[in-house]
CSV table of C-alpha atoms and ligand atoms in Angstrom, one decimal:
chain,number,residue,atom,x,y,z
A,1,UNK,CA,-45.5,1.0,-44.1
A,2,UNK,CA,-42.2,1.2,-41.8
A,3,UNK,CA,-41.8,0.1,-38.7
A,4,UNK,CA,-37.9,0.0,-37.3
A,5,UNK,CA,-37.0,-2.4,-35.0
A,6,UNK,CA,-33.8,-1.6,-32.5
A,7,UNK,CA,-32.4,-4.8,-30.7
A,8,UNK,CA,-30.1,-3.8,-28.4
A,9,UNK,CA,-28.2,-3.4,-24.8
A,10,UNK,CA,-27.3,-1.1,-22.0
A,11,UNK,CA,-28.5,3.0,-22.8
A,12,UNK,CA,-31.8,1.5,-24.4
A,13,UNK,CA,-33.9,0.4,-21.7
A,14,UNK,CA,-34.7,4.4,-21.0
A,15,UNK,CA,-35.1,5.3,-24.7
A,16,UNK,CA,-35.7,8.8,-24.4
A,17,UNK,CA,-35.7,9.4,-28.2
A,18,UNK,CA,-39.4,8.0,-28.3
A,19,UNK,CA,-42.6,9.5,-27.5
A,20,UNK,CA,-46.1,7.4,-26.3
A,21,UNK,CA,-44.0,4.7,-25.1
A,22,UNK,CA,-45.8,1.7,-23.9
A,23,UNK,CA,-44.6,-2.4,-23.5
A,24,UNK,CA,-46.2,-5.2,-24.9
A,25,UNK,CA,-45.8,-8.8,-23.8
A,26,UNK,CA,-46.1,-11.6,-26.6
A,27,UNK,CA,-45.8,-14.8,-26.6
A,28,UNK,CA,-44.3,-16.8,-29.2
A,29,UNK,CA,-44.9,-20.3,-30.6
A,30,UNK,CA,-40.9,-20.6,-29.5
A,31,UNK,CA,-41.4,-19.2,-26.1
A,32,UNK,CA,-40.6,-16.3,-24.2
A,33,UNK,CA,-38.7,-13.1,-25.3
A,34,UNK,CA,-35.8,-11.3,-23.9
A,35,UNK,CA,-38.3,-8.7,-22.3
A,36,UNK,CA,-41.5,-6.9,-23.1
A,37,UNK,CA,-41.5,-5.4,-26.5
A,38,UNK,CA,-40.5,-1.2,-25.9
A,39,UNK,CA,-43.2,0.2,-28.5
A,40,UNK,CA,-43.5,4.2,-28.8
A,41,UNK,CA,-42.7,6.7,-32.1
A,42,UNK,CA,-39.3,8.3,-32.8
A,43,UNK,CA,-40.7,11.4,-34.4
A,44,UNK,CA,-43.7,10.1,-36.9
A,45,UNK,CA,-42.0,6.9,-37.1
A,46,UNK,CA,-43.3,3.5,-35.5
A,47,UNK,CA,-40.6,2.3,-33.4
A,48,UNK,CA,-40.0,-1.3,-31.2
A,49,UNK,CA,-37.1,-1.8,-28.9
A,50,UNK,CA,-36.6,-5.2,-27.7
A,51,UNK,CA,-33.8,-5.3,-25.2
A,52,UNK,CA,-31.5,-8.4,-26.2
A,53,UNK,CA,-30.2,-9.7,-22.8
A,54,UNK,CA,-33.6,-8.8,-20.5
A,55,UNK,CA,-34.0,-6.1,-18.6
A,56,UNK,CA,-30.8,-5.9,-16.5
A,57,UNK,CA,-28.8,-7.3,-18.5
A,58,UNK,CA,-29.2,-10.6,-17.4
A,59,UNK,CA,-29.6,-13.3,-20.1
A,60,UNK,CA,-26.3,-14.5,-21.2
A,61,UNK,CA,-26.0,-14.5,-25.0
A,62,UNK,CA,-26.0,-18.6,-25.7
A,63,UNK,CA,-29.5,-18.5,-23.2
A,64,UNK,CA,-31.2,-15.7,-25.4
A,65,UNK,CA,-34.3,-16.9,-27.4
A,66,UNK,CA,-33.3,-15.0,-30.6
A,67,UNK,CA,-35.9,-16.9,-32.4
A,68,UNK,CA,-38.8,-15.5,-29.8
A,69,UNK,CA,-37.2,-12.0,-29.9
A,70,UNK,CA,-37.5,-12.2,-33.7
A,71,UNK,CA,-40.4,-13.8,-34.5
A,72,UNK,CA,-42.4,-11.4,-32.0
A,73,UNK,CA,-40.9,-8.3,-33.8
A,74,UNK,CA,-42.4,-9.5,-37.4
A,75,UNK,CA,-45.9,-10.6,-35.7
A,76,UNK,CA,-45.9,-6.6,-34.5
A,77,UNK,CA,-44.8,-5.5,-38.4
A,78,UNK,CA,-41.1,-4.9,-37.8
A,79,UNK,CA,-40.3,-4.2,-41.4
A,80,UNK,CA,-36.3,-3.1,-40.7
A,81,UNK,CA,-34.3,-4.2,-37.5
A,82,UNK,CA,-30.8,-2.1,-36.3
A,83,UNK,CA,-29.2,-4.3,-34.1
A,84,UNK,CA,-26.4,-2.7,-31.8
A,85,UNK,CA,-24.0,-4.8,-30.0
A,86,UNK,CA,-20.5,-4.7,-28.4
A,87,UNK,CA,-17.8,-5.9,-30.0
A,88,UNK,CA,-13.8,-6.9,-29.5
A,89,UNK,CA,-11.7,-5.3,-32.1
A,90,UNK,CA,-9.3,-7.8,-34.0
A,91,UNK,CA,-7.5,-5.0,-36.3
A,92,UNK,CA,-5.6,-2.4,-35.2
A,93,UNK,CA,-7.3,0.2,-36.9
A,94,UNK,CA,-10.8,-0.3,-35.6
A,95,UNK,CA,-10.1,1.2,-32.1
A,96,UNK,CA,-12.3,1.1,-29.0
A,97,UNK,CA,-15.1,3.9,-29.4
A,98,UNK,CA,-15.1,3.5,-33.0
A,99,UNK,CA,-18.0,2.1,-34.8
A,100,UNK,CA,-18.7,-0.9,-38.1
A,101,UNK,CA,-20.9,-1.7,-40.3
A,102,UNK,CA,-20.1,-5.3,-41.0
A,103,UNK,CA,-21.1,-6.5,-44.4
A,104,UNK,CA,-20.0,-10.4,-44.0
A,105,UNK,CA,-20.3,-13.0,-40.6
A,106,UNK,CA,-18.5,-16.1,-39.5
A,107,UNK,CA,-20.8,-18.2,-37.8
A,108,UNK,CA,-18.7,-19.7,-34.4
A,109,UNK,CA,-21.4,-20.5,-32.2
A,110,UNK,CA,-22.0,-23.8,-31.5
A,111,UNK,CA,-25.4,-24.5,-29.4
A,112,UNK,CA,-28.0,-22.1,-31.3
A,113,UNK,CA,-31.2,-22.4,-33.3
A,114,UNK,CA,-30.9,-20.8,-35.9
A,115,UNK,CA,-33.7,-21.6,-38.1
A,116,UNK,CA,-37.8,-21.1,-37.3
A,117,UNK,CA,-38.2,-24.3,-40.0
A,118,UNK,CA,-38.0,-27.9,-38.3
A,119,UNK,CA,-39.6,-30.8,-38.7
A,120,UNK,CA,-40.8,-32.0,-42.2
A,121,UNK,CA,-39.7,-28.6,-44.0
A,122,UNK,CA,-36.1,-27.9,-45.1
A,123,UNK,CA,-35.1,-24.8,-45.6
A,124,UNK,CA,-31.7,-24.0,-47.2
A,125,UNK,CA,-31.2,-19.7,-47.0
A,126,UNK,CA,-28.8,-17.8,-49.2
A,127,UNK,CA,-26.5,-16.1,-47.1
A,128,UNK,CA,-23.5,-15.1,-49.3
A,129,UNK,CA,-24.7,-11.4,-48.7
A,130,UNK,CA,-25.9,-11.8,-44.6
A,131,UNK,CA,-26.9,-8.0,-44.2
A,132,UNK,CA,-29.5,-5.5,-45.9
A,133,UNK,CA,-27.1,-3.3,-47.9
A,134,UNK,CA,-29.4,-0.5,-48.2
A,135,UNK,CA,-30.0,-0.9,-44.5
A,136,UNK,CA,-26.4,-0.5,-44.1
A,137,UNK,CA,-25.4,2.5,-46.6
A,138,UNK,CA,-27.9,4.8,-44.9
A,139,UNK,CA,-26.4,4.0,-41.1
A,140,UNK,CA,-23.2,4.7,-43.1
A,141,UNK,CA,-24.3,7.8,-44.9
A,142,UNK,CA,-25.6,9.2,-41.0
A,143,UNK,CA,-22.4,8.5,-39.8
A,144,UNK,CA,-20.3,10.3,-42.8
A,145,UNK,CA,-22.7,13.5,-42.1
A,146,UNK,CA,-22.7,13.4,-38.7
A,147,UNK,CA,-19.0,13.1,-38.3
A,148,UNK,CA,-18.5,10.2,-36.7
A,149,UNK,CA,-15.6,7.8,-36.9
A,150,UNK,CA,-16.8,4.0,-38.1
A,151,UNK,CA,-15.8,1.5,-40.7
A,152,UNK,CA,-18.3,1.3,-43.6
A,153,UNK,CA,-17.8,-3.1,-44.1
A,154,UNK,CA,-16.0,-5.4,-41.7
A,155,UNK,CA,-16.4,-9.4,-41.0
A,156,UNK,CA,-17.6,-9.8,-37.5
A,157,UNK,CA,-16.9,-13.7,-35.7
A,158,UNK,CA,-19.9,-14.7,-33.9
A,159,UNK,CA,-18.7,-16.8,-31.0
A,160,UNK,CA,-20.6,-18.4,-28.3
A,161,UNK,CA,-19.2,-17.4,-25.0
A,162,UNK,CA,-20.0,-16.5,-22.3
A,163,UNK,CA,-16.4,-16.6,-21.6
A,164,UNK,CA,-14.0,-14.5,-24.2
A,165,UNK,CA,-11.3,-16.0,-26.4
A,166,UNK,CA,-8.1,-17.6,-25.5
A,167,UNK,CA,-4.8,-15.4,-27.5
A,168,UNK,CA,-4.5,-18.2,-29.6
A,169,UNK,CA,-8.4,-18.0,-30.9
A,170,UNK,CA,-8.2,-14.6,-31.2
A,171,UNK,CA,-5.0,-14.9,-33.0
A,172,UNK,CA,-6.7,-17.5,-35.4
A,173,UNK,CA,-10.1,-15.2,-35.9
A,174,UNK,CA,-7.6,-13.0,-37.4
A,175,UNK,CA,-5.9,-15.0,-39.7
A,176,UNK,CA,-9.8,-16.1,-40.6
A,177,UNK,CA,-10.1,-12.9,-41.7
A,178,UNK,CA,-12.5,-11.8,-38.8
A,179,UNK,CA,-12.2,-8.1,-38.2
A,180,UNK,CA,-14.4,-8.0,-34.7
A,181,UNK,CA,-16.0,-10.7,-32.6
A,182,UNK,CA,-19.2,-10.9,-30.6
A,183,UNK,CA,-21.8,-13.1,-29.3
A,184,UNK,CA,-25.2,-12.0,-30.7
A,185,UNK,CA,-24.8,-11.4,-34.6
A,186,UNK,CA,-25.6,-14.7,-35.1
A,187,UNK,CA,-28.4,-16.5,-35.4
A,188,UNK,CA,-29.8,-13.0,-34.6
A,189,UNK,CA,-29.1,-11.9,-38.6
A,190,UNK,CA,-30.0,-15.6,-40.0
A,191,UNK,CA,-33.7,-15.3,-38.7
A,192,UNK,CA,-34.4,-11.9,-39.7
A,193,UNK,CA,-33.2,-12.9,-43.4
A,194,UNK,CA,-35.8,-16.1,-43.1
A,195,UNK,CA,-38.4,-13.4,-41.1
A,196,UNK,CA,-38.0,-11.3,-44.4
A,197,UNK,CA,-36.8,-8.1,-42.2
A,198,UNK,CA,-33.7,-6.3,-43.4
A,199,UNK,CA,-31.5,-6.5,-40.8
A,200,UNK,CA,-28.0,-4.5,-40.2
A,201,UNK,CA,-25.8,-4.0,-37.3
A,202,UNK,CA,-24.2,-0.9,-36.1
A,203,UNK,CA,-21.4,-2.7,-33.8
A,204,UNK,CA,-19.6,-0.4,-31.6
A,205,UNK,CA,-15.6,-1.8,-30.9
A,206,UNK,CA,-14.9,-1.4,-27.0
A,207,UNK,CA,-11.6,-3.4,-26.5
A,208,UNK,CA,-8.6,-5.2,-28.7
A,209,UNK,CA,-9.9,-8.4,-27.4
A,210,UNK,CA,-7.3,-10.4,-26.5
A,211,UNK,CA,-4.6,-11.0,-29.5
A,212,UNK,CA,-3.3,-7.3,-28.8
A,213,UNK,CA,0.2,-8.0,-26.9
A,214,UNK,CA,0.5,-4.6,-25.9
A,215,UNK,CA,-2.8,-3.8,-24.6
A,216,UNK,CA,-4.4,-5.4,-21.5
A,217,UNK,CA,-6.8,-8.4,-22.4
A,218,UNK,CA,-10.4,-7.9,-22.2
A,219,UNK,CA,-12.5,-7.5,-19.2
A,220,UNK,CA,-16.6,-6.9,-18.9
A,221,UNK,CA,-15.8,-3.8,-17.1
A,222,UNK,CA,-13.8,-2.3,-20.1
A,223,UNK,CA,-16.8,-3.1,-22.3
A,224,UNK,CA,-19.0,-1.1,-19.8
A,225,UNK,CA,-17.3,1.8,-19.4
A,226,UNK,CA,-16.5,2.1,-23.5
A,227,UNK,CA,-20.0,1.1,-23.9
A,228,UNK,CA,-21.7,4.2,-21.6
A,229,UNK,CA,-19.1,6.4,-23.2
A,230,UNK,CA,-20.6,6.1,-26.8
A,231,UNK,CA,-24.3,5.1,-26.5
A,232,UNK,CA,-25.2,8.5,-27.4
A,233,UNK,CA,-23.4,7.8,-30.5
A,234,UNK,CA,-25.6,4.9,-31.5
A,235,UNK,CA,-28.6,6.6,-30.5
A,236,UNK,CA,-28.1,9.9,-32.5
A,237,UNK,CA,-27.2,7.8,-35.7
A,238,UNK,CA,-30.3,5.4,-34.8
A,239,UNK,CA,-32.5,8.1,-34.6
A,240,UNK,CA,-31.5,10.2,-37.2
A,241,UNK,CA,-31.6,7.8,-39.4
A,242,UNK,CA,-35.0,6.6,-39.0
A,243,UNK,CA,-36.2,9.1,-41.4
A,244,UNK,CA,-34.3,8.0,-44.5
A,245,UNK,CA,-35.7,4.4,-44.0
A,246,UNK,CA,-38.7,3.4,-46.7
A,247,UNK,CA,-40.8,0.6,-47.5
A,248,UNK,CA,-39.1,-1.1,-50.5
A,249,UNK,CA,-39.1,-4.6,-52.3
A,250,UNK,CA,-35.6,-5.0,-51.0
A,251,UNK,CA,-34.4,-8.7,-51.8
A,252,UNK,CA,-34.3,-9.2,-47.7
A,253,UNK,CA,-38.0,-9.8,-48.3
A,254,UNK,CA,-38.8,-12.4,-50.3
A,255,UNK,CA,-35.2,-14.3,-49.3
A,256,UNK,CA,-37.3,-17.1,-47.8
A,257,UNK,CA,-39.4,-17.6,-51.0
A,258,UNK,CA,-36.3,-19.4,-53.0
A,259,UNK,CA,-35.1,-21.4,-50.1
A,260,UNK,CA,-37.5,-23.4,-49.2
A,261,UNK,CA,-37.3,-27.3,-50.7
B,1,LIG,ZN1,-33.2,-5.3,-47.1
């Protein structure tokens, strides 16, 4: 059976596209979440919204137990996660308000855990491939029919903040081959893959970061006010969407199985 996880920010701690809403609080064997579990039913479909930086937007993104926040999605039966996040544009083309689908990551974080496997088991995962590509053609497909402007593959830099990139990072994420940069991709996609959850991101662009000469470098405020402008967006391809997810044997599954020493 499906269950679709949503992990995501401001414009989803009132989710009024869900009906029989109630929270759950779980504990994890590597501590607390981000905030109760939002559980409720988007139409027939089982639905859990975990909000990534608390309620209130208070956790910053190097302090947020992603491997809690996953981990307690899979114990409730998660089966497919849409992560949303904010993201600085590094291309021209992707401008703010506009919406990717990234297909490939490059991990620039620096303090994270990014593995539920210590100790005495080693655990090497695939990752050539980081997101579930049937995951991501049917937030694609929503977007082509409902109209809305995004970019169907892009490589998003994870960095680890809090603070934003100097011009000469941003400059060099470029040349990398980067096309937008956040905080919360990563290791947020790395322990859904070893969770066996298929995991995509719908990353909306708010800003040109700060490599952009001509445009004034990015602020928090800019991200908010981009951010409220286009929630609606995200939620309308979320929820319509919902419907075309099924139960499969995708390979997201059983990644864990070949990786293990
Ligand atoms: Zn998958």
């Amino acid at each position: 059976m499906v269950k679709i996880g949503m992990i995501g920010g401001s414009g989803f701690d009132d989710p009024d596209f869900l009906t029989d809403v109630r929270s759950i609080k779980k504990g994890t064997p590597f501590g607390s979440l981000s905030a109760d579990l939002i559980v409720g039913k988007a139409g027939e479909i089982e639905t859990v919204i975990m909000l990534r930086h608390g309620k209130g937007h208070r956790i910053m993104p190097s302090a947020i137990n992603y491997r809690a926040n996953i981990w307690a999605m899979k114990e409730v039966g998660v089966t497919h996660i849409i992560a949303t996040s904010a993201c600085g544009s590094l291309r021209e083309e992707i401008e703010p308000g506009h919406l990717v689908f990234p297909d490939q990551f490059i991990d620039w974080t620096r303090t994270r855990k990014s593995t539920f496997h210590e100790g005495d088991q080693v655990v090497h995962m695939a990752m050539a491939d980081p997101f579930c590509e049937r995951l991501r053609s049917i937030l694609i497909e929503t977007c082509i029919t409902e109209g809305i402007i995004h970019h169907p593959r892009g490589t998003v830099v994870t960095i680890e903040g809090p603070r934003f990139s100097t011009r000469a990072e941003s400059r060099m994420f470029r040349m990398l081959g980067g096309d937008i940069i956040n905080m919360s991709t990563v290791p947020e996609a790395v322990l859904a893959r070893e969770a066996g959850i298929c995991y995509a991101v719908a990353a909306m662009s708010t800003d040109y970061d700060t490599w952009h000469d001509s445009e004034a470098p990015v602020t928090w405020e800019m991200i908010a006010e981009t951010m409220n402008n286009n929630v609606e967006n995200v939620k309308k391809i979320f929820f319509r969407s919902l419907s075309k997810i099924t139960y499969e044997q995708c390979d997201c599954r059983k990644a864990i199985e070949s990786a293990t020493v």
